[in-house]
Every structure is written in C-alpha cells, then in structure tokens.
PDB file of C-alpha atoms and ligand atoms in Angstrom:
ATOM      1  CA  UNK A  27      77.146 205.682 210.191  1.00  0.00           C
ATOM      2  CA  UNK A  28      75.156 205.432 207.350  1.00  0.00           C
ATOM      3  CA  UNK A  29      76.632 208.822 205.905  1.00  0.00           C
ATOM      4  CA  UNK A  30      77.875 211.570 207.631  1.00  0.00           C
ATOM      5  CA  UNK A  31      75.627 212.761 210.316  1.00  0.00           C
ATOM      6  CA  UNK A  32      73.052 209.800 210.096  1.00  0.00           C
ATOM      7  CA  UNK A  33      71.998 207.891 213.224  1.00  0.00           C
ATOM      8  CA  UNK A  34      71.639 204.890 211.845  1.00  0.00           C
ATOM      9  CA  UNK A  35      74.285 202.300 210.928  1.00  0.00           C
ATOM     10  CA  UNK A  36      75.358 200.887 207.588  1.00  0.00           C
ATOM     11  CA  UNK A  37      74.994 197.468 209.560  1.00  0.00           C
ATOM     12  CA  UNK A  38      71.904 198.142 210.814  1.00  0.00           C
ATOM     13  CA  UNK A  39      70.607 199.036 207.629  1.00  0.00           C
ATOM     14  CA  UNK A  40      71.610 196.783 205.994  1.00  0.00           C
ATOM     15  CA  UNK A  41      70.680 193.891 207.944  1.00  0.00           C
ATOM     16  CA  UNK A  42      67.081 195.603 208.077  1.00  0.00           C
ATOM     17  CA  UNK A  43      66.831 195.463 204.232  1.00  0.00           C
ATOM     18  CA  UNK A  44      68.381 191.701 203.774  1.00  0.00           C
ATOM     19  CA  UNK A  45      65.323 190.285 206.465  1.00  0.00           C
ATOM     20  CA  UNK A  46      62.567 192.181 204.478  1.00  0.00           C
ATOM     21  CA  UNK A  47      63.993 190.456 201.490  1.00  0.00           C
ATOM     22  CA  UNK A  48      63.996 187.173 203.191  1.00  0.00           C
ATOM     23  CA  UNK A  49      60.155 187.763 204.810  1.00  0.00           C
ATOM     24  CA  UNK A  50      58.931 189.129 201.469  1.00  0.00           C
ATOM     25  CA  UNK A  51      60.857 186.408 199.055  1.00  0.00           C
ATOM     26  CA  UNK A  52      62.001 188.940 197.137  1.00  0.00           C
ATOM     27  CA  UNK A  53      64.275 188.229 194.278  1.00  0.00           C
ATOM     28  CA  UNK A  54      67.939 189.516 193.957  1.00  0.00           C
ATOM     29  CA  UNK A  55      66.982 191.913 190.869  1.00  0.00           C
ATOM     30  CA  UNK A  56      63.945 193.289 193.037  1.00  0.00           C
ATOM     31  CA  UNK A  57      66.706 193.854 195.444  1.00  0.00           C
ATOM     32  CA  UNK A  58      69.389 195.165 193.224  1.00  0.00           C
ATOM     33  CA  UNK A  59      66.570 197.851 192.206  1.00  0.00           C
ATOM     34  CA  UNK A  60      65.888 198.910 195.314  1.00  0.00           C
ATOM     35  CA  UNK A  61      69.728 199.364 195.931  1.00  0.00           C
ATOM     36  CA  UNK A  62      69.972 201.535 193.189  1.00  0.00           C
ATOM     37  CA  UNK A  63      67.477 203.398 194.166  1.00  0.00           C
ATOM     38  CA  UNK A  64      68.309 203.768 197.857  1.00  0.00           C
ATOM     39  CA  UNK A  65      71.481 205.268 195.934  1.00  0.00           C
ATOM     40  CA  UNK A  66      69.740 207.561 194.039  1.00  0.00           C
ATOM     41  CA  UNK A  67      67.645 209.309 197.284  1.00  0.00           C
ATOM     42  CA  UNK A  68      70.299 208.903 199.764  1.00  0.00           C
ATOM     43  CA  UNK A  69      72.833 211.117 200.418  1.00  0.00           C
ATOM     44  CA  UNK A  70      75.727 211.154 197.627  1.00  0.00           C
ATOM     45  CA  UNK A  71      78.508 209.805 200.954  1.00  0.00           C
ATOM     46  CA  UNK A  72      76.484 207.399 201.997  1.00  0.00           C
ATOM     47  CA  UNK A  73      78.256 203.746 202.195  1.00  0.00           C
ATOM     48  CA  UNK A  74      74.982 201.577 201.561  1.00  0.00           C
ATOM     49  CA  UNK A  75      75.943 198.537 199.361  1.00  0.00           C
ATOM     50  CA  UNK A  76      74.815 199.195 195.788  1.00  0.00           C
ATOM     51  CA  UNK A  77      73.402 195.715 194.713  1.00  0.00           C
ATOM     52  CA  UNK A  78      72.577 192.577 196.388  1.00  0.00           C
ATOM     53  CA  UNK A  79      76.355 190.661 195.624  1.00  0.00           C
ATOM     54  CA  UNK A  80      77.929 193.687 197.335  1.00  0.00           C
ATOM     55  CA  UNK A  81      75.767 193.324 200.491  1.00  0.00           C
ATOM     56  CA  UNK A  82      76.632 189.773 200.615  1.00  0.00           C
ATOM     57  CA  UNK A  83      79.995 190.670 200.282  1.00  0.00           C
ATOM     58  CA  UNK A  84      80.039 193.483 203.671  1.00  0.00           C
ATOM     59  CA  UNK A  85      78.003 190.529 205.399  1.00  0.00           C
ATOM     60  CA  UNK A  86      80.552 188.180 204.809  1.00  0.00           C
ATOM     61  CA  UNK A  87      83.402 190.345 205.602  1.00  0.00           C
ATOM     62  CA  UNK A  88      82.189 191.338 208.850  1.00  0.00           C
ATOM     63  CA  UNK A  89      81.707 187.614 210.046  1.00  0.00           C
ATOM     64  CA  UNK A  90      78.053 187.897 210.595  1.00  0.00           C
ATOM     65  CA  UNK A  91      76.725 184.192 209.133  1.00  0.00           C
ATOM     66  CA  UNK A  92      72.889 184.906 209.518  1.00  0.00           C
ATOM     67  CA  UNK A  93      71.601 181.131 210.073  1.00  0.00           C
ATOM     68  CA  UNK A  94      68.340 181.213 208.783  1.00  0.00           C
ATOM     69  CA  UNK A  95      65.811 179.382 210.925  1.00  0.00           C
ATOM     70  CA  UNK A  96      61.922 177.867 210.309  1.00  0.00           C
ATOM     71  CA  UNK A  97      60.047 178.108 212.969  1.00  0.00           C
ATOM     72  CA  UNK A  98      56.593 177.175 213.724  1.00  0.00           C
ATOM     73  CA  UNK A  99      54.308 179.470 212.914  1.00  0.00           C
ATOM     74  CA  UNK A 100      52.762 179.973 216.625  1.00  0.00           C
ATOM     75  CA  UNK A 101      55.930 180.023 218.133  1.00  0.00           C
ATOM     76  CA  UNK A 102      56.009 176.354 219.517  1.00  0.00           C
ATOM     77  CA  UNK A 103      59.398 175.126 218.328  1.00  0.00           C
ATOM     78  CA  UNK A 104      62.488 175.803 215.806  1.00  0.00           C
ATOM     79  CA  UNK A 105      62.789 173.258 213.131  1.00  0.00           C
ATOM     80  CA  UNK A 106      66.775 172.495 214.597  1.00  0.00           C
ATOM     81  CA  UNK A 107      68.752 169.526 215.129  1.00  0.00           C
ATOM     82  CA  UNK A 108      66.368 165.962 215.850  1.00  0.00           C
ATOM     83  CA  UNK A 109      63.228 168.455 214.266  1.00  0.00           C
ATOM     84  CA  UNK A 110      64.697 169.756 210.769  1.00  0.00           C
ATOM     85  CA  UNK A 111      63.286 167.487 208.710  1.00  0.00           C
ATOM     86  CA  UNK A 112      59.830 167.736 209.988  1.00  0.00           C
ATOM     87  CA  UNK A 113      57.319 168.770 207.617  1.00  0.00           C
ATOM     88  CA  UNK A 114      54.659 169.682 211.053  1.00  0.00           C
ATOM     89  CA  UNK A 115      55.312 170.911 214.171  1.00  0.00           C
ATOM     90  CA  UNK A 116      54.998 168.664 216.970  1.00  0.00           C
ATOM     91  CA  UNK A 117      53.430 170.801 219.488  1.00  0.00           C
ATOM     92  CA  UNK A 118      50.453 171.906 217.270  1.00  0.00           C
ATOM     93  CA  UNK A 119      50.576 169.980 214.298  1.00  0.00           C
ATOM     94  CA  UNK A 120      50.627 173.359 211.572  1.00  0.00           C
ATOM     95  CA  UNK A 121      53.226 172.409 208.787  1.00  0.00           C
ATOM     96  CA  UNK A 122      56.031 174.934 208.584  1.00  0.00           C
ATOM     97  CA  UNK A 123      55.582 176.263 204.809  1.00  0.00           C
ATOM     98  CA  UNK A 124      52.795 177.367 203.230  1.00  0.00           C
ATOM     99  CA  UNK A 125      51.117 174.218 201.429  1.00  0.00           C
ATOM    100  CA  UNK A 126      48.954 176.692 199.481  1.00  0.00           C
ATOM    101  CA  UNK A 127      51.939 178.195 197.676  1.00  0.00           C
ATOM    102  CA  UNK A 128      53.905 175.025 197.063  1.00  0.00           C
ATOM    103  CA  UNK A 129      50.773 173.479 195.120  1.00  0.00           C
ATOM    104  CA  UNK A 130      51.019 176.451 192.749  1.00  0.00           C
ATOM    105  CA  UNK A 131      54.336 175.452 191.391  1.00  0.00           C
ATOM    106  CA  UNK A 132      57.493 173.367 191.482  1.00  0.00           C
ATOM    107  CA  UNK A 133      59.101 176.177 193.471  1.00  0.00           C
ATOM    108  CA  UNK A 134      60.971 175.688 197.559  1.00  0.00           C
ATOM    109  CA  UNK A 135      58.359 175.328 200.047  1.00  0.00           C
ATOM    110  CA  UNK A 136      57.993 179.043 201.303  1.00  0.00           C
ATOM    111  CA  UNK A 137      58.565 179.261 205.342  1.00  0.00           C
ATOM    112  CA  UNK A 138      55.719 181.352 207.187  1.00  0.00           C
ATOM    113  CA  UNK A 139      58.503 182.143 209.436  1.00  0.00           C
ATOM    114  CA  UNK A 140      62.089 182.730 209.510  1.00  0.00           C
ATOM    115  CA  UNK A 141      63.828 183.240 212.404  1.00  0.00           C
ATOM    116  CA  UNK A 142      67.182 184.749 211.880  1.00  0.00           C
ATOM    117  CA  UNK A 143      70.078 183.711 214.199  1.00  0.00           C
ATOM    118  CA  UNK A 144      73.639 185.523 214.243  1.00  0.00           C
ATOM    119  CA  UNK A 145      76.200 182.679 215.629  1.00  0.00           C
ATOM    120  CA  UNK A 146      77.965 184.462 218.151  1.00  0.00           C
ATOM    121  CA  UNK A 147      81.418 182.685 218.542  1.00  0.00           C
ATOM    122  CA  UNK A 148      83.132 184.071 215.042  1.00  0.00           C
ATOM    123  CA  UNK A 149      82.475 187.847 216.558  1.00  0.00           C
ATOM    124  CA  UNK A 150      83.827 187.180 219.749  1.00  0.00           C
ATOM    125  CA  UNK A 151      87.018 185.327 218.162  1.00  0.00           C
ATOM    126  CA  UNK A 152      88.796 188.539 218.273  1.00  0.00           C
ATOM    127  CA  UNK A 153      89.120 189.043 221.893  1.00  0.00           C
ATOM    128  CA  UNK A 154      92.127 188.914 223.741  1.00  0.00           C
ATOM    129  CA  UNK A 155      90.715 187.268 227.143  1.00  0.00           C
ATOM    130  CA  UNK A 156      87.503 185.785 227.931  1.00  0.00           C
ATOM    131  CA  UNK A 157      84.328 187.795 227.840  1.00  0.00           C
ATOM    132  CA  UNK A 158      81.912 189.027 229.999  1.00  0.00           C
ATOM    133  CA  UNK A 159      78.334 189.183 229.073  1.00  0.00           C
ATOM    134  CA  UNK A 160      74.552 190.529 229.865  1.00  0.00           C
ATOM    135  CA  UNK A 161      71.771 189.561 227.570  1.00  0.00           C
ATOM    136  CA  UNK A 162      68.793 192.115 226.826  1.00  0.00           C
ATOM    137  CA  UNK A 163      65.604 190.516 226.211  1.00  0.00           C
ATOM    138  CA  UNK A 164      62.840 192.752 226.506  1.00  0.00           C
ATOM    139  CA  UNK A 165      63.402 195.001 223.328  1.00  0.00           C
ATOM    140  CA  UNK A 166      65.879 197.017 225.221  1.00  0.00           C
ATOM    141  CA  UNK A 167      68.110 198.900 222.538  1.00  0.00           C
ATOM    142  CA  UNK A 168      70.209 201.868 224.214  1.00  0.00           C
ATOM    143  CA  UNK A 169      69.440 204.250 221.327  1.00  0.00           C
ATOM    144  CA  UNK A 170      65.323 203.062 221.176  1.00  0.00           C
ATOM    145  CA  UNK A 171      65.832 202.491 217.683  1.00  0.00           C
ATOM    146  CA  UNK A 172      65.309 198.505 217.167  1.00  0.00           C
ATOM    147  CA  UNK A 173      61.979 198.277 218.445  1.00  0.00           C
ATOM    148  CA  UNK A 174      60.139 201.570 216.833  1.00  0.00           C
ATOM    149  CA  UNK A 175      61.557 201.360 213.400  1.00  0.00           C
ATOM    150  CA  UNK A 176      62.308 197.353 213.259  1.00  0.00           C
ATOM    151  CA  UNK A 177      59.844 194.444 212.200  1.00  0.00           C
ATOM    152  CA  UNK A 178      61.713 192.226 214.122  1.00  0.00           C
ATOM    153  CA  UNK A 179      62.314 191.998 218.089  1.00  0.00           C
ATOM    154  CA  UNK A 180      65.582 192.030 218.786  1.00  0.00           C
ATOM    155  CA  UNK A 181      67.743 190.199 221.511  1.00  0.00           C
ATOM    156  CA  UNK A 182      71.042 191.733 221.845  1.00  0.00           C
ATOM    157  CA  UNK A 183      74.300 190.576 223.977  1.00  0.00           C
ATOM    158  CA  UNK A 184      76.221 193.704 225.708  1.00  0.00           C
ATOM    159  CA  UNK A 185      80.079 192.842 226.507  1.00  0.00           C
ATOM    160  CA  UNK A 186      81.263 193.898 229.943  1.00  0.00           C
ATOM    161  CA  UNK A 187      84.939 194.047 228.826  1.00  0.00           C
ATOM    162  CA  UNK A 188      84.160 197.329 227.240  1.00  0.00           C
ATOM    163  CA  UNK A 189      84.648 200.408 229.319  1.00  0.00           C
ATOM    164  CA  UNK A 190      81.274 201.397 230.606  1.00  0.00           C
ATOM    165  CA  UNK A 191      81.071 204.140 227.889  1.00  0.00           C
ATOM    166  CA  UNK A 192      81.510 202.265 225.397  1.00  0.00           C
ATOM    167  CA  UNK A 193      79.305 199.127 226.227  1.00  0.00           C
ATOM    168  CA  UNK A 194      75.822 200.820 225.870  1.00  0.00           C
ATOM    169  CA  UNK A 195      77.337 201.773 222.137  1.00  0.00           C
ATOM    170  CA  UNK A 196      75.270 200.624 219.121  1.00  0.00           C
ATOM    171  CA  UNK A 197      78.813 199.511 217.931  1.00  0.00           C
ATOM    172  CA  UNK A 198      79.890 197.017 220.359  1.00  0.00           C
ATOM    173  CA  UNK A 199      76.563 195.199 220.858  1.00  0.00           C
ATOM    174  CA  UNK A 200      76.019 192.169 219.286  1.00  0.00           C
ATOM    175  CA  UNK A 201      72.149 191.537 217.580  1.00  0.00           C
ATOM    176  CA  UNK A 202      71.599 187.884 218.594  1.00  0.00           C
ATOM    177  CA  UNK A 203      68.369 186.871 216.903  1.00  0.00           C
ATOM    178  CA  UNK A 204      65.855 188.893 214.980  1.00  0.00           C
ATOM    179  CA  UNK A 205      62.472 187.611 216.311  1.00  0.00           C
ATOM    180  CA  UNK A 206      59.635 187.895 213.402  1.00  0.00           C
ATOM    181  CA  UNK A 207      55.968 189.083 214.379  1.00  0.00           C
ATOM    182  CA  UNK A 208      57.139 191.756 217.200  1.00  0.00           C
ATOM    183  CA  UNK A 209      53.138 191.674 217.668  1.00  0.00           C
ATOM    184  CA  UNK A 210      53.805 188.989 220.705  1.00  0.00           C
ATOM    185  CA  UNK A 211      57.062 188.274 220.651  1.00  0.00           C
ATOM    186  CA  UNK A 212      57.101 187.712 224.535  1.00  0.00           C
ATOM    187  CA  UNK A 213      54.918 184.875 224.396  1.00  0.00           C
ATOM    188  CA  UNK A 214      57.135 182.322 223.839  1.00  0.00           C
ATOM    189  CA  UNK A 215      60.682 183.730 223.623  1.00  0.00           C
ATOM    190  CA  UNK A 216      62.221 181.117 225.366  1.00  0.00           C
ATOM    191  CA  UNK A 217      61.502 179.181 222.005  1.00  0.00           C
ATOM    192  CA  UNK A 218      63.860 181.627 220.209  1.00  0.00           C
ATOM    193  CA  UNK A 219      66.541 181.701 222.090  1.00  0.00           C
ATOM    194  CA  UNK A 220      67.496 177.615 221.957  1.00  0.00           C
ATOM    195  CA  UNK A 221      70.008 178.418 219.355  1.00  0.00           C
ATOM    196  CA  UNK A 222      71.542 181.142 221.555  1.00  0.00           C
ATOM    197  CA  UNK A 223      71.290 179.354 224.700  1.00  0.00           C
ATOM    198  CA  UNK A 224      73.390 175.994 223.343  1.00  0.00           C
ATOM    199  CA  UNK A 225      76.253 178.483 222.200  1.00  0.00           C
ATOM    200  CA  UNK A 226      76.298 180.054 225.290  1.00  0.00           C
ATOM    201  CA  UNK A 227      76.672 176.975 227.169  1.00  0.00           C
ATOM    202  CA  UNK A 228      79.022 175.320 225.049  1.00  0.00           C
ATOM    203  CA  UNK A 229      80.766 178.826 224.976  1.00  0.00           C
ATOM    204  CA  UNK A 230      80.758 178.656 229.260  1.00  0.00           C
ATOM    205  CA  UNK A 231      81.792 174.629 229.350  1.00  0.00           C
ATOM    206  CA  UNK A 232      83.669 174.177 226.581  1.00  0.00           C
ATOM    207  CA  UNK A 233      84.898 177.250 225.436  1.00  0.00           C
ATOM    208  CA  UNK A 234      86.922 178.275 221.845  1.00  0.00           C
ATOM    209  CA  UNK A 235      90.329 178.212 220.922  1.00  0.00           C
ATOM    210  CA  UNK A 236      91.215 181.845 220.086  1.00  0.00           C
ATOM    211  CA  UNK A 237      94.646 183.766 218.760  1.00  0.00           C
ATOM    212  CA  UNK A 238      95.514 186.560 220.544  1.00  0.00           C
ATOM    213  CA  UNK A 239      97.263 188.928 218.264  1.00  0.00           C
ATOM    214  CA  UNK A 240      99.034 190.991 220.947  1.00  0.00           C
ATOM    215  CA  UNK A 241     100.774 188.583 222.791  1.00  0.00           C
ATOM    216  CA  UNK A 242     101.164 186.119 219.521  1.00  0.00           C
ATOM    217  CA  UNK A 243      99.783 183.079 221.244  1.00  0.00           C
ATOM    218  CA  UNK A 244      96.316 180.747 221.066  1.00  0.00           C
ATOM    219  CA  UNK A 245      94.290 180.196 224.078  1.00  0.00           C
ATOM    220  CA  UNK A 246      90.575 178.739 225.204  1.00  0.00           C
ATOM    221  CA  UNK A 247      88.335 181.419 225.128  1.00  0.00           C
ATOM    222  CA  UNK A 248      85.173 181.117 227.707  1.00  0.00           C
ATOM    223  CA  UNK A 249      82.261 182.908 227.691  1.00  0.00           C
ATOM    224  CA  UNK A 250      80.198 183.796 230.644  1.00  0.00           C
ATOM    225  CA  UNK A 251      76.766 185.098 231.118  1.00  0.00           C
ATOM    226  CA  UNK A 252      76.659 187.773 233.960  1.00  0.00           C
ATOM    227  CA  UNK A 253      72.427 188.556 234.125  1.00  0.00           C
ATOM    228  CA  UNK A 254      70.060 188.961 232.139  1.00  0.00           C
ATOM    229  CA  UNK A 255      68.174 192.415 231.110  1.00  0.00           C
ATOM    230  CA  UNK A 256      64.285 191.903 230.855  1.00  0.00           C
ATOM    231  CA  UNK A 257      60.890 193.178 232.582  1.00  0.00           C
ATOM    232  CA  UNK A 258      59.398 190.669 234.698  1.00  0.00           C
ATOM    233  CA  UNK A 259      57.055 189.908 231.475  1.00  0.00           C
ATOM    234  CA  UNK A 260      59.990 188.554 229.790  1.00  0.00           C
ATOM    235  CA  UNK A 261      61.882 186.761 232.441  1.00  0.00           C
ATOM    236  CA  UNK A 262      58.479 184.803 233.332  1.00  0.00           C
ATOM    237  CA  UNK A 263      58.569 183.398 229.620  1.00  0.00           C
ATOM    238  CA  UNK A 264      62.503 182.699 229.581  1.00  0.00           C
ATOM    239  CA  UNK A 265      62.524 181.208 232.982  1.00  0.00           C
ATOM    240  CA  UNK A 266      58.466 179.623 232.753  1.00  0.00           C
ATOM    241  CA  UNK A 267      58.057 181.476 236.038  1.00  0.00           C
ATOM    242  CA  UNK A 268      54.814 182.231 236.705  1.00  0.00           C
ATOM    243  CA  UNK A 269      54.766 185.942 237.411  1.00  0.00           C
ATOM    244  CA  UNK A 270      50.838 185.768 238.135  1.00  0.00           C
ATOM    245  CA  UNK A 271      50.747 183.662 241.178  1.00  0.00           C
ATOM    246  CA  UNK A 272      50.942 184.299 244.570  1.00  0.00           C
ATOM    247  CA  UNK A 273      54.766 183.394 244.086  1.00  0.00           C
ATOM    248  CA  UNK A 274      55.489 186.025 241.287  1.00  0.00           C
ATOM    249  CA  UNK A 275      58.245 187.982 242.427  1.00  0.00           C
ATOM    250  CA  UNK A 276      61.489 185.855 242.310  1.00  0.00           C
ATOM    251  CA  UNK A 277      63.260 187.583 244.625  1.00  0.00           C
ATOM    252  CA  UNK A 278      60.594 187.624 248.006  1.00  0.00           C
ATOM    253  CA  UNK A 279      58.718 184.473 246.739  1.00  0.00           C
ATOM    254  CA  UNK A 280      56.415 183.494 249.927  1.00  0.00           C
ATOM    255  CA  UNK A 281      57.695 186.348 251.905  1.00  0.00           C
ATOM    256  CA  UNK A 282      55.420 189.272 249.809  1.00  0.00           C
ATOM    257  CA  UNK A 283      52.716 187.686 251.206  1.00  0.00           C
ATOM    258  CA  UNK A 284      50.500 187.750 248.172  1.00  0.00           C
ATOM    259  CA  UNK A 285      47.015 186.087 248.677  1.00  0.00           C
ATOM    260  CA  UNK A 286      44.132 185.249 246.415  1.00  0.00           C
ATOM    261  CA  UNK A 287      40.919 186.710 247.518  1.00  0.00           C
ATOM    262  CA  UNK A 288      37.995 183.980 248.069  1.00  0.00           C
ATOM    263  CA  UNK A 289      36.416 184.264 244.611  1.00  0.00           C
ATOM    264  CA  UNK A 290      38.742 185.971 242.682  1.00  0.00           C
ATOM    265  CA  UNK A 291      41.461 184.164 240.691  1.00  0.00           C
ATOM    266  CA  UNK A 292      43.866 187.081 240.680  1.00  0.00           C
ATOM    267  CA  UNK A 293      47.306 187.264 243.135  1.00  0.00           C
ATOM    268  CA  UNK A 294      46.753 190.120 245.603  1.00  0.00           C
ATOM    269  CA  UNK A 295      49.859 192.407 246.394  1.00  0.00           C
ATOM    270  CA  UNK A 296      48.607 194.283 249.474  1.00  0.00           C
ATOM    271  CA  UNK A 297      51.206 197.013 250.595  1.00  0.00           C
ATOM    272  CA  UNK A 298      54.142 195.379 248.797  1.00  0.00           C
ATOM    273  CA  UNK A 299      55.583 198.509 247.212  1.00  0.00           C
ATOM    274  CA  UNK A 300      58.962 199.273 248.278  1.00  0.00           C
TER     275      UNK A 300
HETATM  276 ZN1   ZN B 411      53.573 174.673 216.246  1.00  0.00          ZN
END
C-alpha cells in the first residue's frame, strides 16, 4: 500500500498520476512539482515516487511497458499496425490530433485520445506453468475502486492459478487497458480491446518461451481465456450481439419467445424471469 494503512496501491497511484499527465500534456517539471508536493501532504512512510525519473524508474522495474495508443476520437478505430500512419480515421473521417493546436506552433501533433495498453506477456513471464484466465469488462474492480475514483475504464485480466483468495486481490490482477472518456465507454469497447485480443490469441496459438526458476528449465508458455466477466450491455458490444432483439439473450435465443408487438419496435419478454 501506499503507506501504512492506505487502501490504495503505490501502483495504482501511480499509474493514475502518469495518465493525467499524459491526458493533460503536462510537462515533467509540472510533474516533478506535484511529486514534491504529494510528498509534502502525504504521510511521512508513504513510498510514492518523488519526481517524474523515479516513477519511470518503479514503472520500468515492475515490467509494466504502457504502449501508448491514438485512437479516434469517437471510438471508431486504434491508429495500430496497417492504420498508424493515418492522419484521419477511416470510419468517420475526424483526424486524430488536434489541428487547432498544431497550427499554433512547431510542437507534436497533440492526440485527443490516448488509449493506454499494458502488454500482458512480460507480467505473465514469471509463471511456472501455463495460465488460466477470465477477463472483466464491465468496470468490475473487486475493491469498487477503479471506476468511482478513476478517469479511465478499466479492463482487468484475473488469473485462475491463484488460490481463490487470492485471485479477487488488487495485487494479482492485471490492468489491461485504461479506456479514456468512462462517459460511454461501452459503446464501442470492442474497439479497445484489438490490442488485447491479438496477444491473447497469439498467447493461446503460439504461446511464449518462459524459464521456470524452480525446476531450472525453459518451456512454451500458453495462455488461455476461460470466460469473460461483463453485463449483457458489455458482452453485446464485444461480441456485436444484439441484446435488443427478439434474439437477445445468448443463452435461450428463439426459445424465450420474445415477440415484437404490432406497432411497437421494442423486443417483448413476457414471463421470461427465471
Ligand atoms: Zn473515427
């Protein structure tokens, strides 16, 4: 924790202040201020990194490479792979930085949004066997804390090689992707996730080789994805199934019997509930 008897984690915290910095371009001495004040109000045991270098520094030595990624400012696509050198989004046509504040000087085209990704294979690299996974989507966070205090939307992996204790601890799940603008962030979510979806799969096919210190040897890790944890909301936009027909639940499809009334344009759910 933070410092002794604090709920939050020197992780989380941290990782909190580096995206404000990145969503409100703020510069490294603006940061190193800030720093030295958070030292100043917090609690003299308290283990938050005292200048920007130093958070760097616990960022790096944890293994979490934060890949910073455009994306288009209604949520239509990530500027990744065949799309990174686009200058306009190919869905809606809006340019990805804000042409208003590169006109004003000589300075990096400024992103409206940044979406940032946490590459999931160095953190799983020191397992000893392959892992087991579930992957939250809906703003689930055990302790409630992501999506009240947080600007961002969180999706989070939980390992099932953990003991069931332990699994549901803020320490042992992994924050995939920070989602900006937690105003909607259901609307298009399956957008977000590309980056997490290709590791996942080339985690499941291919797999990576891993050392196990225990037994001294290297072996393919593989990763598999057990279910996913979401609302119905949530798994309509990952899985584009339309959750407001007549077919909306997944599970008893035709059999719920839902019907549209004559001059309504609503699904009807008559005595469904179970
Ligand atoms: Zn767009």
């Amino acid at each position: 924790s933070l410092w002794n008897d604090c709920t939050q984690t020197q992780l989380a915290s941290v990782a909190e202040l580096v995206n404000i910095k990145a969503e409100g371009h703020i510069s490294k001495r603006i940061y190193d201020r800030i720093s030295q004040w958070a030292d100043h109000i917090l609690p003299c045991d308290h283990i938050m990194p005292l200048d920007y270098y130093n958070t760097k520094k616990l960022i790096r030595d944890l293994g979490l490479p934060v890949e910073n990624i455009d994306a288009c400012r209604n949520g239509y696509m990530l500027y990744l792979k065949d799309r990174i050198d686009l200058d306009y989004c190919k869905f809606c046509g809006e340019a990805w930085y804000n042409p208003a504040r590169e006109q004003n000087s000589n300075r990096k085209k400024t992103p409206y949004v940044i979406l940032g990704y946490l590459p999931l294979t160095p953190r799983l690299q020191s397992e000893a066997c392959n892992v087991k996974l579930g992957l939250c989507m809906d703003g689930f966070a055990p302790h409630g804390q992501y999506c009240r205090t947080y600007s961002y939307w969180p999706i989070i992996l939980i390992s099932y090689n953990l003991l069931p204790e332990m699994c549901m601890s803020s320490e042992y799940i992994f924050l995939m992707i920070a989602i900006p603008d937690p105003s909607n962030p259901k609307r298009l979510i399956d957008v977000y996730i590309e980056s997490l979806i290709e590791e996942l799969q080339n985690l499941w096919h291919v797999g990576v080789l891993t050392h196990d210190n225990t037994k001294n040897e290297t072996f393919t890790m593989c990763v598999a994805l057990m279910w996913t944890v979401n609302d119905l909301h949530a798994y309509g936009m990952v899985s584009r199934w339309s959750k407001a027909s007549v077919m909306g639940c997944p599970v008893y499809m035709e059999d719920a019997h839902a019907f549209y009334l004559q001059n309504g344009r609503n699904a009807y759910y008559f005595d469904c509930h179970r």
